[in-house]
Amino acid sequence: MNFASDNWAGAHPRIVESLAVHASGFAPAYGTGDLDRKVEDKFREIFERDVSVFFVATGTAANSLSLTAASRPGGVAFCHREAHVVEDECGAPEYLSGGVRLHPVDGTLGKIDPGDLVAKMAHFDPEFVHSGQPAAVSITQSTEIGTVYSLDA
């Protein structure tokens, strides 16, 4: 296995087979096909709520789209200072979102410190027009250094 990047290796043979089956014939585009609906239904079942699914080719595209969907220009997304979205996306989320700002938060072992997150969020006054508006917190379950969050800590 190679964990260098999400787009360095080929897909699992079952995925390739399924793609070949679904690529033959015709289906509506832009998320309106039967397969799109099946995938959304599966995610609704998993998350026990209504969801929208956007298919993208890379993690950079997924991170950029997610932060864009959660915010708007002038919004602030908080993340650990060593988070992948800050260190390894080459500014793509900020560029592609049209102006969402990534704001780093401190914490040990790659995990966001809740107290520092609250303190950093307090710097942004939602009533002040020239202040960024807190919009999202980006948390990676497996941090860049391999630690994971738990419900206990």
Coordinates of C-alpha atoms in Angstrom, one line a residue:
M1 CA 0.0 0.0 0.0
N2 CA 1.1 3.5 -0.7
F3 CA -0.4 6.3 1.5
A4 CA 1.5 9.1 -0.1
S5 CA -1.6 10.6 -1.7
D6 CA -5.2 9.7 -2.5
N7 CA -4.6 9.8 -6.2
W8 CA -1.3 7.9 -6.6
A9 CA -2.8 4.4 -6.8
G10 CA -5.3 2.7 -9.0
A11 CA -8.8 1.8 -7.8
H12 CA -9.7 -1.5 -6.3
P13 CA -10.7 -4.1 -8.9
R14 CA -14.3 -4.2 -7.7
I15 CA -14.5 -0.4 -8.1
V16 CA -13.1 -0.6 -11.6
E17 CA -15.6 -3.4 -12.5
S18 CA -18.5 -1.4 -11.1
L19 CA -17.4 1.7 -13.0
A20 CA -17.2 -0.3 -16.2
V21 CA -20.7 -1.7 -15.7
H22 CA -22.1 1.8 -15.0
A23 CA -20.1 3.5 -17.8
S24 CA -21.8 1.4 -20.5
G25 CA -25.1 2.9 -21.8
F26 CA -26.5 6.2 -21.0
A27 CA -27.5 8.1 -17.8
P28 CA -28.4 11.7 -17.0
A29 CA -25.5 14.0 -16.0
Y30 CA -25.0 16.4 -13.1
G31 CA -26.1 14.1 -10.3
T32 CA -29.5 13.2 -11.6
G33 CA -28.9 9.6 -12.6
D34 CA -30.1 6.4 -10.8
L35 CA -26.6 5.6 -9.5
D36 CA -26.3 9.2 -8.1
R37 CA -29.6 8.7 -6.2
K38 CA -28.5 5.3 -4.9
V39 CA -25.3 6.8 -3.6
E40 CA -27.1 9.7 -1.9
D41 CA -29.6 7.2 -0.4
K42 CA -26.8 5.1 1.0
F43 CA -25.2 8.2 2.6
R44 CA -28.6 9.3 4.0
E45 CA -28.9 5.9 5.6
I46 CA -25.3 6.0 7.0
F47 CA -25.7 9.5 8.4
E48 CA -29.4 9.3 9.3
R49 CA -30.2 12.6 7.7
D50 CA -30.6 14.3 4.4
V51 CA -27.3 14.8 2.5
S52 CA -26.0 16.0 -0.8
V53 CA -23.2 14.1 -2.5
F54 CA -20.7 15.7 -4.9
F55 CA -18.4 13.3 -6.8
V56 CA -14.8 14.7 -7.2
A57 CA -11.6 13.2 -8.4
T58 CA -9.2 14.2 -5.6
G59 CA -9.0 15.1 -1.9
T60 CA -8.0 18.6 -2.8
A61 CA -11.2 19.0 -4.8
A62 CA -13.2 17.4 -1.9
N63 CA -11.7 19.7 0.7
S64 CA -12.1 22.8 -1.4
L65 CA -15.7 22.0 -2.3
S66 CA -16.6 21.1 1.3
L67 CA -15.3 24.3 2.7
T68 CA -16.9 26.3 -0.1
A69 CA -20.3 24.7 0.6
A70 CA -20.0 25.4 4.3
S71 CA -19.0 29.1 3.9
R72 CA -19.0 32.0 1.6
P73 CA -16.4 34.6 0.7
G74 CA -15.3 36.3 3.9
G75 CA -15.9 33.2 5.9
V76 CA -13.3 31.7 8.2
A77 CA -12.6 27.9 8.5
F78 CA -10.7 26.8 11.5
C79 CA -8.2 23.9 11.4
H80 CA -5.2 22.7 13.2
R81 CA -2.0 24.6 12.2
E82 CA -0.5 21.3 10.8
A83 CA -3.7 20.1 9.1
H84 CA -3.5 18.7 5.6
V85 CA -5.9 21.4 4.3
V86 CA -3.3 24.0 5.4
E87 CA 0.0 22.3 4.7
D88 CA -0.7 20.2 1.6
E89 CA -3.4 21.8 -0.6
C90 CA -1.3 24.6 -2.0
G91 CA -3.9 27.3 -1.2
A92 CA -6.5 25.5 -3.3
P93 CA -9.4 25.7 -0.7
E94 CA -8.9 29.5 -0.3
Y95 CA -8.5 30.1 -4.0
L96 CA -11.4 27.9 -5.2
S97 CA -13.8 29.0 -2.5
G98 CA -13.5 32.6 -3.6
G99 CA -12.1 33.8 -0.3
V100 CA -12.7 31.5 2.6
R101 CA -9.8 32.0 5.0
L102 CA -8.1 29.1 6.7
H103 CA -7.3 30.1 10.3
P104 CA -4.9 27.8 12.2
V105 CA -5.6 26.6 15.7
D106 CA -3.0 25.2 18.1
G107 CA -3.1 21.8 19.8
T108 CA -0.8 18.9 20.6
L109 CA -0.2 15.9 18.5
G110 CA -2.0 17.4 15.5
K111 CA -5.3 17.7 17.3
I112 CA -7.2 20.9 17.7
D113 CA -7.2 22.2 21.3
P114 CA -10.9 23.1 22.1
G115 CA -9.9 26.0 24.3
D116 CA -7.7 27.5 21.6
L117 CA -10.5 27.0 19.1
V118 CA -12.9 29.0 21.3
A119 CA -10.3 31.7 21.8
K120 CA -9.6 32.0 18.1
M121 CA -13.3 32.1 17.2
A122 CA -13.8 34.9 19.7
H123 CA -11.5 37.1 17.7
F124 CA -14.2 37.3 15.0
D125 CA -17.1 39.6 15.8
P126 CA -20.2 38.4 13.8
E127 CA -21.7 41.9 14.2
F128 CA -18.7 43.7 12.7
V129 CA -18.9 44.0 8.9
H130 CA -15.1 44.0 8.5
S131 CA -14.6 40.8 10.5
G132 CA -14.4 37.4 9.0
Q133 CA -17.4 35.2 9.8
P134 CA -16.7 31.9 11.4
A135 CA -18.2 29.2 9.1
A136 CA -16.5 25.9 9.6
V137 CA -14.1 23.7 11.6
S138 CA -12.1 21.3 9.6
I139 CA -11.2 18.2 11.6
T140 CA -9.4 15.2 10.2
Q141 CA -10.1 12.0 12.1
S142 CA -6.6 10.8 11.4
T143 CA -4.3 13.8 11.8
E144 CA -1.3 14.5 9.7
I145 CA 0.9 12.8 12.3
G146 CA -1.3 9.7 12.7
T147 CA -3.1 10.5 15.9
V148 CA -6.9 10.1 16.1
Y149 CA -9.6 11.9 18.0
S150 CA -11.7 9.9 20.4
L151 CA -15.0 10.7 22.2
D152 CA -13.2 10.8 25.5
A153 CA -10.4 13.3 24.6

